[in-house]
Coordinates of C-alpha atoms and ligand atoms in Angstrom, one line a residue:
M1 CA 116.2 43.9 63.0
N2 CA 116.0 47.3 64.8
Q3 CA 114.8 51.1 63.3
T4 CA 118.3 52.0 62.8
Q5 CA 119.0 49.1 60.5
L6 CA 115.6 49.3 59.1
E7 CA 116.4 52.6 58.2
T8 CA 119.7 52.0 56.4
I9 CA 118.3 49.4 54.8
T10 CA 115.4 50.9 53.6
G11 CA 116.0 54.7 54.0
T12 CA 112.9 55.2 55.9
P13 CA 113.7 57.6 59.2
P14 CA 113.0 55.9 62.9
V15 CA 110.0 57.2 64.4
I16 CA 111.0 59.6 67.3
R17 CA 109.6 58.0 70.8
P18 CA 109.6 60.8 73.8
R19 CA 107.1 58.4 75.5
R20 CA 110.0 56.0 76.0
L21 CA 111.1 58.3 78.9
R22 CA 107.6 58.6 80.3
R23 CA 107.1 54.8 80.9
T24 CA 107.7 54.4 84.4
Q25 CA 107.3 56.3 87.4
A26 CA 111.2 56.0 88.4
L27 CA 112.3 56.9 84.9
R28 CA 110.1 59.8 84.9
R29 CA 111.6 61.1 88.0
M30 CA 115.1 60.5 86.8
V31 CA 114.1 63.2 83.8
R32 CA 112.2 65.3 85.8
E33 CA 113.6 69.1 85.2
T34 CA 111.9 71.0 88.2
S35 CA 111.3 70.0 91.6
L36 CA 109.8 71.5 94.6
S37 CA 111.3 71.7 97.9
P38 CA 109.9 73.7 101.3
N39 CA 113.1 76.0 100.4
D40 CA 111.3 77.5 98.0
F41 CA 108.5 78.8 99.8
I42 CA 107.6 82.1 101.8
Y43 CA 104.7 81.8 104.2
P44 CA 102.5 85.2 104.4
L45 CA 101.1 85.6 107.6
F46 CA 98.2 88.4 108.6
I47 CA 98.9 89.8 112.4
R48 CA 96.2 91.6 114.3
H49 CA 96.0 92.9 117.9
G50 CA 94.5 91.2 120.3
H51 CA 95.2 87.9 122.3
D52 CA 94.1 84.2 121.4
I53 CA 93.0 85.2 118.0
Q54 CA 93.3 82.7 114.9
Q55 CA 90.2 84.4 112.8
P56 CA 89.5 82.5 109.7
I57 CA 89.8 84.9 106.3
R58 CA 86.4 83.9 104.6
S59 CA 87.7 84.2 100.8
M60 CA 91.0 82.5 101.7
P61 CA 90.1 79.1 103.1
G62 CA 92.9 77.9 105.5
Q63 CA 94.1 81.2 106.0
F64 CA 93.5 83.4 109.5
Q65 CA 94.5 86.7 110.7
W66 CA 96.5 85.8 114.1
S67 CA 97.4 87.4 117.5
I68 CA 101.1 87.4 118.0
D69 CA 100.5 85.3 120.9
R70 CA 99.0 82.5 118.4
V71 CA 101.3 83.0 115.3
V72 CA 104.6 82.2 117.1
G73 CA 103.5 78.7 117.2
E74 CA 102.3 78.9 113.5
V75 CA 105.6 80.2 112.3
R76 CA 107.3 77.3 114.5
A77 CA 105.3 74.9 112.6
A78 CA 106.2 76.4 109.3
Y79 CA 109.9 76.2 110.3
Q80 CA 109.7 72.3 111.5
L81 CA 108.5 71.7 107.4
G82 CA 111.7 73.1 106.4
I83 CA 109.9 76.5 105.2
P84 CA 112.6 79.2 105.7
A85 CA 110.7 82.2 105.9
V86 CA 107.6 84.0 106.5
I87 CA 106.3 87.4 105.5
L88 CA 104.1 89.6 107.8
F89 CA 101.3 91.8 107.2
G90 CA 99.9 94.1 109.9
I91 CA 96.2 95.0 110.8
P92 CA 97.0 98.0 113.2
D93 CA 94.4 99.5 115.7
V94 CA 94.5 102.9 114.4
K95 CA 94.5 104.0 110.8
D96 CA 95.6 107.8 110.0
A97 CA 96.4 110.1 106.9
C98 CA 100.0 108.9 107.0
G99 CA 99.9 105.3 108.5
S100 CA 101.9 106.2 111.6
E101 CA 101.7 102.7 113.2
N102 CA 103.6 101.3 110.6
Y103 CA 106.6 103.1 112.2
E104 CA 105.8 102.9 115.7
P105 CA 108.3 100.8 117.9
N106 CA 105.5 99.1 119.5
G107 CA 103.1 98.8 116.5
I108 CA 101.9 95.3 115.5
I109 CA 104.6 94.1 112.8
P110 CA 107.8 95.6 115.1
S111 CA 106.1 93.6 118.2
A112 CA 105.3 90.5 116.1
I113 CA 108.6 90.5 114.9
R114 CA 110.5 90.5 118.2
A115 CA 107.9 88.2 119.2
I116 CA 108.9 85.6 116.1
K117 CA 112.8 86.2 116.6
D118 CA 113.0 85.4 120.2
A119 CA 110.7 81.9 119.8
V120 CA 112.1 80.9 116.4
P121 CA 115.4 82.9 115.7
E122 CA 116.3 80.7 112.7
M123 CA 113.4 81.6 110.7
M124 CA 113.8 84.7 108.6
V125 CA 111.5 87.4 109.0
I126 CA 110.5 89.4 106.0
S127 CA 108.4 92.7 106.8
D128 CA 106.5 93.6 103.6
M129 CA 106.9 97.4 103.7
C130 CA 103.8 99.2 102.6
F131 CA 101.5 101.8 103.8
C132 CA 97.9 100.8 102.5
E133 CA 97.3 98.6 105.7
Y134 CA 98.3 101.5 107.9
T135 CA 96.5 104.5 106.2
D136 CA 92.6 105.5 106.6
H137 CA 92.3 106.0 102.7
G138 CA 93.5 102.8 102.1
H139 CA 96.5 103.9 99.5
C140 CA 100.3 102.9 99.7
G141 CA 101.7 106.0 100.9
I142 CA 100.9 110.0 101.4
I143 CA 98.1 111.3 99.9
N144 CA 97.7 115.3 98.8
Q145 CA 95.3 116.5 101.1
P146 CA 94.3 120.1 101.8
G147 CA 95.5 120.5 105.4
D148 CA 98.2 118.0 105.6
A149 CA 101.6 118.6 106.4
Y150 CA 102.6 117.4 103.1
Y151 CA 100.0 119.2 100.9
Q152 CA 101.5 120.4 97.7
P153 CA 99.2 123.1 96.3
H154 CA 100.2 122.6 92.7
L155 CA 99.2 119.0 92.4
P156 CA 95.9 117.4 92.2
E157 CA 94.2 116.5 95.3
G158 CA 94.0 112.9 96.0
Y159 CA 97.5 112.3 94.1
L160 CA 99.9 109.8 95.9
L161 CA 103.1 111.7 97.0
N162 CA 106.0 110.2 95.8
D163 CA 109.1 111.6 97.6
P164 CA 107.4 112.1 101.0
T165 CA 105.9 108.6 100.9
L166 CA 110.0 107.5 100.2
E167 CA 111.1 109.2 103.7
L168 CA 108.3 107.3 105.8
L169 CA 109.2 104.1 104.3
A170 CA 112.8 104.6 105.2
R171 CA 111.7 105.3 108.5
A172 CA 109.6 102.5 109.2
S173 CA 112.0 100.2 107.5
I174 CA 114.7 101.2 110.3
V175 CA 111.8 100.4 112.7
H176 CA 111.1 97.3 111.3
A177 CA 115.1 96.1 111.2
E178 CA 115.4 97.6 114.7
A179 CA 112.7 95.1 115.9
G180 CA 114.7 92.2 114.0
A181 CA 113.6 92.0 110.7
D182 CA 115.9 90.2 108.4
I183 CA 114.5 91.0 105.0
I184 CA 112.4 94.3 104.0
A185 CA 110.1 94.1 100.9
P186 CA 108.9 97.2 99.7
S187 CA 105.5 96.7 98.0
G188 CA 104.1 100.3 97.4
M189 CA 105.8 100.8 93.6
M190 CA 106.8 104.3 94.6
D191 CA 109.6 105.4 92.2
G192 CA 113.0 105.1 94.0
M193 CA 111.6 103.3 96.9
V194 CA 114.4 100.6 96.9
G195 CA 117.2 103.2 96.9
A196 CA 115.6 105.4 99.6
I197 CA 115.2 102.2 102.1
R198 CA 118.7 101.2 101.4
A199 CA 120.3 104.8 102.3
G200 CA 117.9 104.8 105.4
L201 CA 119.4 101.2 106.3
D202 CA 122.3 101.7 105.9
D203 CA 122.8 105.4 107.7
A204 CA 121.3 103.6 110.6
G205 CA 123.6 100.5 110.7
F206 CA 121.3 97.9 109.1
D207 CA 123.5 97.4 106.4
H208 CA 123.4 93.6 106.6
V209 CA 119.3 93.7 106.2
V210 CA 118.3 92.4 102.7
I211 CA 115.7 94.4 100.4
M212 CA 113.7 91.9 98.4
S213 CA 111.9 94.2 96.0
Y214 CA 108.4 93.8 94.3
A215 CA 109.9 95.0 91.8
A216 CA 107.2 94.4 88.9
K217 CA 104.2 94.3 90.8
Y218 CA 100.9 94.5 88.5
A219 CA 97.4 96.6 89.3
S220 CA 95.7 93.3 89.6
G221 CA 92.3 92.1 90.2
F222 CA 94.0 88.7 91.9
Y223 CA 94.7 91.1 95.0
G224 CA 90.8 91.0 95.9
P225 CA 90.9 88.6 99.1
F226 CA 93.7 90.0 100.0
R227 CA 91.9 93.3 100.8
D228 CA 89.5 91.1 103.2
A229 CA 92.8 89.6 104.7
A230 CA 94.8 92.9 105.4
E231 CA 91.3 94.9 105.7
S232 CA 93.0 97.7 103.4
P233 CA 91.0 98.1 100.3
P234 CA 91.4 101.8 99.0
Q235 CA 88.4 104.1 100.0
F236 CA 88.7 106.0 96.8
G237 CA 90.2 105.0 93.2
D238 CA 92.5 102.2 92.6
R239 CA 96.0 101.4 92.8
S240 CA 96.7 101.9 89.1
E241 CA 98.4 105.3 89.4
Y242 CA 101.1 103.6 90.8
Q243 CA 101.0 99.7 90.3
M244 CA 101.9 98.4 86.6
D245 CA 99.3 98.0 83.7
P246 CA 98.7 94.4 83.0
A247 CA 99.1 94.6 79.5
N248 CA 102.9 96.2 80.0
R249 CA 106.1 93.7 79.8
R250 CA 108.8 96.2 78.7
E251 CA 108.1 98.1 81.6
A252 CA 108.5 95.3 83.7
L253 CA 111.9 95.1 83.0
K254 CA 112.5 99.3 82.9
E255 CA 111.0 98.8 86.8
V256 CA 113.6 96.0 87.5
A257 CA 116.4 97.7 86.0
L258 CA 116.0 100.9 88.4
D259 CA 115.6 98.5 91.2
V260 CA 118.7 96.9 90.3
A261 CA 120.3 99.8 90.5
E262 CA 118.8 101.2 93.4
G263 CA 120.4 98.1 95.4
A264 CA 117.6 95.5 95.3
D265 CA 119.1 92.0 96.3
M266 CA 116.2 89.9 95.5
L267 CA 113.5 90.9 92.7
M268 CA 109.5 89.7 92.5
V269 CA 107.2 89.1 90.2
K270 CA 103.8 89.7 91.2
P271 CA 101.1 88.1 90.4
A272 CA 102.5 84.9 89.6
L273 CA 100.5 82.5 87.3
P274 CA 99.0 85.3 85.0
Y275 CA 102.8 86.7 84.5
L276 CA 104.8 83.7 84.0
D277 CA 106.4 85.5 80.9
I278 CA 107.2 88.4 82.8
L279 CA 109.0 86.1 85.5
S280 CA 110.9 84.3 82.6
A281 CA 112.0 87.4 81.2
V282 CA 113.4 88.9 84.6
R283 CA 114.9 85.6 85.2
Q284 CA 116.9 85.6 82.0
S285 CA 118.0 89.2 82.2
Y286 CA 119.0 89.2 86.1
N287 CA 121.4 87.0 88.2
L288 CA 119.6 88.0 91.5
P289 CA 117.2 85.8 93.0
V290 CA 113.7 86.0 91.7
A291 CA 110.7 85.3 93.7
A292 CA 106.8 85.0 92.5
Y293 CA 103.8 85.8 94.6
Q294 CA 101.0 83.4 94.2
V295 CA 98.4 85.9 95.2
S296 CA 95.4 85.7 97.2
G297 CA 93.1 85.4 94.4
E298 CA 95.2 82.8 92.7
Y299 CA 94.9 80.8 95.9
A300 CA 91.4 81.6 96.4
M301 CA 90.3 80.7 92.6
L302 CA 92.0 77.1 93.2
H303 CA 89.8 76.6 96.7
A304 CA 86.8 78.0 94.9
A305 CA 87.1 75.4 92.3
A306 CA 88.3 72.5 94.5
A307 CA 85.3 73.3 96.7
N308 CA 82.9 72.9 93.9
G309 CA 84.7 69.4 92.9
W310 CA 85.7 70.8 89.8
I311 CA 89.6 70.1 90.1
D312 CA 91.7 68.6 92.8
L313 CA 93.3 71.1 94.9
R314 CA 96.6 69.0 95.6
R315 CA 97.5 68.4 92.2
C316 CA 96.6 71.4 90.6
A317 CA 98.2 73.6 93.4
L318 CA 101.5 71.7 93.0
E319 CA 101.3 71.9 89.4
T320 CA 100.6 75.6 89.7
L321 CA 103.7 75.9 92.3
T322 CA 105.9 73.5 89.8
S323 CA 105.0 76.1 86.6
I324 CA 106.1 79.3 88.7
K325 CA 109.3 77.6 89.4
R326 CA 109.9 76.2 85.7
A327 CA 108.9 79.9 84.8
G328 CA 112.3 81.0 86.5
A329 CA 111.2 81.4 90.2
D330 CA 113.7 81.0 92.9
L331 CA 111.4 81.6 95.5
I332 CA 107.4 81.7 95.7
L333 CA 105.3 83.5 98.2
T334 CA 102.4 81.2 98.7
Y335 CA 99.3 80.8 101.1
F336 CA 99.8 77.0 100.2
A337 CA 103.5 77.1 101.5
K338 CA 102.5 74.9 104.5
E339 CA 100.5 72.4 102.7
A340 CA 102.6 72.3 99.7
A341 CA 105.6 71.5 102.2
Q342 CA 104.2 68.3 103.2
W343 CA 102.3 67.8 99.7
I344 CA 105.8 67.3 98.0
P345 CA 106.0 64.0 96.4
E346 CA 109.5 62.2 96.9
Ligands
PBG401 C1 100.1 95.7 99.8 C2 100.2 94.5 98.9 C3 99.4 93.9 98.5 C4 99.2 92.8 98.5 C5 100.6 92.3 98.9 N1 101.1 93.4 99.6 C6 97.7 94.7 98.0 C7 97.9 95.3 96.9 O1 98.9 95.8 96.4 O2 96.7 95.5 96.5 C8 98.6 91.7 97.9 C9 99.1 90.0 98.2 C10 97.8 89.1 97.7 O3 96.7 89.4 97.1 O4 97.9 87.9 98.4 N2 100.7 96.9 99.0

């Protein structure tokens, strides 16, 4: 006699048994709601001047600063693993007040883009568009300083000037597009950055270039190791005057709405794991592709715990990536990209 018959007779409700669908590996595969693919991953790379350099980044095991001649092979390897895109961060030779190497046609990133597109034309090359790696003060744009061409006496010293920064962002985006960038990813949280870059690109004939906006980027402690990797810590203050307060959720939706209105093609939430609620809200409110950035500190944290023997790196890395996708990400920027592409279970 089965339970339904039993219920009919006795009036006792059947025990609901979700475990039935978890009994075997094949059954679990049949009912799995989220799966990872190398197509989901965007691989971040740090590039510096020089030759034959693959310099380990202390706080990010397995990640390196690459010279252009060496990064090309890494990009090819990533493409062969099925990863469709890389995002590039540059370490310039010279830093100055306005970050001029960012818009120098022979600067580190335009040169790297040309070399990569030459060697692996199919790989989508994303250029992280920000000034913090290029400025001597380490902030993401032009700072109000007496004596500077942009100095505005009515504003406080050290204030990050929004609109002059927009001009330079548009200028640098055009230079990177000319070098062959497929996607520009503005990451500085300036007001109006997407609109300014879109207008600049369109005027210069690059209406095919995609904008992936770091739409909701929080002022996060989890960027710590990145500042080692890109050698870009702010020399004074922090970034909370332009990046978002971790306590705010509604404000993220406002930021996203603005970027959508300004013409963003893809959206990003950053960091990823501590902000899954934001990711989920953005996913539910918009139909554009949504990316999440599993940042340097998220990567370092998993590695540090694994190095102590406290967690299993592969299992936990895949679990975080699956969670990020389950929360709504179509794409994940992750330092695990190459390893995860090889770890993904059948
Ligand atoms: C530049 C930028 C940062 C990161 C990506 N682009 C640093 C920051 O905003 O402080 C962080 C990425 C990471 O931590 O992995 N604005």
